[in-house]
mmCIF file of C-alpha atoms in Angstrom:
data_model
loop_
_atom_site.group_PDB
_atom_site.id
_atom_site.type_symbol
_atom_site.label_atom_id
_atom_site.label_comp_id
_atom_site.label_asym_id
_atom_site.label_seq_id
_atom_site.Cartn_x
_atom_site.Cartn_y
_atom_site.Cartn_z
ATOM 1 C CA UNK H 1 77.546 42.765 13.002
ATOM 2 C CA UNK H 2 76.659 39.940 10.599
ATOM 3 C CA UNK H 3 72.387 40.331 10.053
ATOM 4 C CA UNK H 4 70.789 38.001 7.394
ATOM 5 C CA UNK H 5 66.920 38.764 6.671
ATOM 6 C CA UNK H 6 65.142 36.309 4.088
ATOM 7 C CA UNK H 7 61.853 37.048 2.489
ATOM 8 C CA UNK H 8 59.547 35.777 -0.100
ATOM 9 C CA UNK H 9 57.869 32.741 1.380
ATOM 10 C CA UNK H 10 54.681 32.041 0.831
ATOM 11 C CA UNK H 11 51.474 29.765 0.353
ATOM 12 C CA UNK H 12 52.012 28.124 -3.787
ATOM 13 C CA UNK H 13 50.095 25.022 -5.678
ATOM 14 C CA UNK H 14 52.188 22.280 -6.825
ATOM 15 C CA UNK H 15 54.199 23.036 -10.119
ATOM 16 C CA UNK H 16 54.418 26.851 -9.074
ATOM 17 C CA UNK H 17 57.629 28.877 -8.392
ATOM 18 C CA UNK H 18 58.621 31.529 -5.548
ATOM 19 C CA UNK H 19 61.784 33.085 -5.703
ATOM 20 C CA UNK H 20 63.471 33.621 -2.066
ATOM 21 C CA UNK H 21 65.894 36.657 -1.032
ATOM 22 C CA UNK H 22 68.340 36.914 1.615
ATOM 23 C CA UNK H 23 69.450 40.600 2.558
ATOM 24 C CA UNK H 24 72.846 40.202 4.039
ATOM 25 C CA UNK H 25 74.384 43.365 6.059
ATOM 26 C CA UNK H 26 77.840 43.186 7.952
ATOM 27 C CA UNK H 27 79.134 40.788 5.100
ATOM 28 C CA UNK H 28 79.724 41.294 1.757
ATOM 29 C CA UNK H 29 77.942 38.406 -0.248
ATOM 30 C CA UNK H 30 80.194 37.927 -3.107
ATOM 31 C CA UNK H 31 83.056 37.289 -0.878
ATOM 32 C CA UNK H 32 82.005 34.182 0.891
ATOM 33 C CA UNK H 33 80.095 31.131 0.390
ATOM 34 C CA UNK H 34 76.260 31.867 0.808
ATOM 35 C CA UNK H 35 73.837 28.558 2.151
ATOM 36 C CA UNK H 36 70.103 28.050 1.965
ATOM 37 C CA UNK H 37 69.133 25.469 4.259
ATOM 38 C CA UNK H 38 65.240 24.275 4.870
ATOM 39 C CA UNK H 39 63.722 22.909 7.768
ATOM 40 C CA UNK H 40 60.588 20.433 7.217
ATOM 41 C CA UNK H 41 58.259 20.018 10.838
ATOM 42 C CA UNK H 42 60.014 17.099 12.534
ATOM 43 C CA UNK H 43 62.885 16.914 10.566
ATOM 44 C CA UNK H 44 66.587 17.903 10.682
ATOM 45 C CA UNK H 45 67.923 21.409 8.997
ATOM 46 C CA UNK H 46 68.925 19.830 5.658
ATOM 47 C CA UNK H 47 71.477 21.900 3.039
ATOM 48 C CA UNK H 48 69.873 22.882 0.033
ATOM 49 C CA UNK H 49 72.127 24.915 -1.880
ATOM 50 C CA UNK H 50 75.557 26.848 -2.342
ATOM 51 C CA UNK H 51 77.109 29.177 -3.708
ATOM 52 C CA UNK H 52 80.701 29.903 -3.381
ATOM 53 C CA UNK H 53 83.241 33.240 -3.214
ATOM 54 C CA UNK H 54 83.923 34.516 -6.095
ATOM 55 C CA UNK H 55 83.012 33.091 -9.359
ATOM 56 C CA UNK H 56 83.613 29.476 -8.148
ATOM 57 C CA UNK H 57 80.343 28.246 -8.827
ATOM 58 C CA UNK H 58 77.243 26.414 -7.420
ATOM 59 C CA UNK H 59 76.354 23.086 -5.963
ATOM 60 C CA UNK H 60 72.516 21.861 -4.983
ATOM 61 C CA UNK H 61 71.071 18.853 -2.785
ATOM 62 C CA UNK H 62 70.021 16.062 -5.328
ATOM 63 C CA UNK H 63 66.462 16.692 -4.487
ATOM 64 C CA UNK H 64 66.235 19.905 -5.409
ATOM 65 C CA UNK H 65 68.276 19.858 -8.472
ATOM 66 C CA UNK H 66 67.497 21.003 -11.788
ATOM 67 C CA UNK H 67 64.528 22.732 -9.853
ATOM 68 C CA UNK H 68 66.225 25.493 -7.708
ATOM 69 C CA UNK H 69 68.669 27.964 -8.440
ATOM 70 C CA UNK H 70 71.145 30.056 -6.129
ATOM 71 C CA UNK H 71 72.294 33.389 -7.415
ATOM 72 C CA UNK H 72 73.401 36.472 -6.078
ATOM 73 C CA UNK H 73 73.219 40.530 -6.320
ATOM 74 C CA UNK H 74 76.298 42.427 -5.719
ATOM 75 C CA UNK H 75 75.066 45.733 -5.359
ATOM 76 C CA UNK H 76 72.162 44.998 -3.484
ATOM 77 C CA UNK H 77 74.472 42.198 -1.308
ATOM 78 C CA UNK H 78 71.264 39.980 -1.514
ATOM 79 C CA UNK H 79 71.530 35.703 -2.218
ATOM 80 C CA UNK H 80 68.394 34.708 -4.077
ATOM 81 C CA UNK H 81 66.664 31.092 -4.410
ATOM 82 C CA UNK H 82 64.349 30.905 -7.383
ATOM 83 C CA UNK H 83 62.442 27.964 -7.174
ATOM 84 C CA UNK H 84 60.014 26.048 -9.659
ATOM 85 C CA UNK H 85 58.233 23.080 -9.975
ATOM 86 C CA UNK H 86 57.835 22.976 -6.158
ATOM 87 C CA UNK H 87 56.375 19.894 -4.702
ATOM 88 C CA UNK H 88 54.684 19.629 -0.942
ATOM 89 C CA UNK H 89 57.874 18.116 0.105
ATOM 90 C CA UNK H 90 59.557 21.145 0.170
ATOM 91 C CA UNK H 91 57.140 22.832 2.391
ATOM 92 C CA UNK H 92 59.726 24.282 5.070
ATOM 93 C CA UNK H 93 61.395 26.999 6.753
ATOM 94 C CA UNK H 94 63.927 28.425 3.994
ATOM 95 C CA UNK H 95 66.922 29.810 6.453
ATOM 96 C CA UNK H 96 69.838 31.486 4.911
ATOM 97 C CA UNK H 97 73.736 31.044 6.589
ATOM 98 C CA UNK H 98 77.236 32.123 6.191
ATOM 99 C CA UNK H 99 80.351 31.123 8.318
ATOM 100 C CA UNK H 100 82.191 34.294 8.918
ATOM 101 C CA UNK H 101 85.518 34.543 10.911
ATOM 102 C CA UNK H 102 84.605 31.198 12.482
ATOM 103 C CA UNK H 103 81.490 32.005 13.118
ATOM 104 C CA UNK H 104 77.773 30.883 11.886
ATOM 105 C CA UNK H 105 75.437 32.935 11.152
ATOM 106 C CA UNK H 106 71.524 32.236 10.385
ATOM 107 C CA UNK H 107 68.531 34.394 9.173
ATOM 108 C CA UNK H 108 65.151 34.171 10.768
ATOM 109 C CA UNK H 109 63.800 32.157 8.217
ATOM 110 C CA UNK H 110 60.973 32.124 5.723
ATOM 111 C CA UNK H 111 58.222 29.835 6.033
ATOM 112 C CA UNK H 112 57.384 27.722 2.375
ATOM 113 C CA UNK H 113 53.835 26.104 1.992
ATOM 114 C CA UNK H 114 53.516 23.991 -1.689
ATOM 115 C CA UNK H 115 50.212 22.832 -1.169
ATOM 116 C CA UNK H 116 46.789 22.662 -3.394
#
């Protein structure tokens, strides 16, 4: 069975960083493209970042490039999302996914608050 958990959210200032983690158990990270999408209140689940099987590299949402960064953890099968310079507009729930055997899968979420 396919379980994502993310952690790391939190309450941060303007300008400040939190890095986000997504525990992955039933999958094997490195194997399959890992998502982080975000969810602002009244808005549509919007991507955020990628990154793909393998060693076949990384792709962001234009507002978030240059800011974020998607990396991974092989022996602790765990997809971070370090991000700095945050700004209020990406206060949001952080979600993690992975389509596996036709099949999406979703953490629970981890609530982001960039606010002074």
């Amino acid at each position: 069975q396919v379980q994502l958990v993310e952690s790391g959210g939190g309450l941060v200032q303007p300008g400040g960083s939190l890095r986000l983690s997504c525990a992955a158990s039933g999958i094997i990270v490195t194997n399959l493209h890992m998502n982080w999408f975000r969810q602002a209140p009244g808005k549509e689940r919007e991507f955020v970042a990628v990154i793909r099987s393998g060693g076949s590299g990384t792709n962001y949402a234009d507002s978030v490039k240059g800011r974020f960064t998607i990396s991974r953890n092989y022996p602790k099968n765990t997809v971070y999302l370090q991000m700095n310079s945050l700004k209020p507009e990406d206060t949001a729930i952080y979600y993690c996914n992975v389509f596996f055997r036709g099949n999406g899968y979703w953490g629970q979420g981890t609530q982001v608050t960039v606010s002074s």
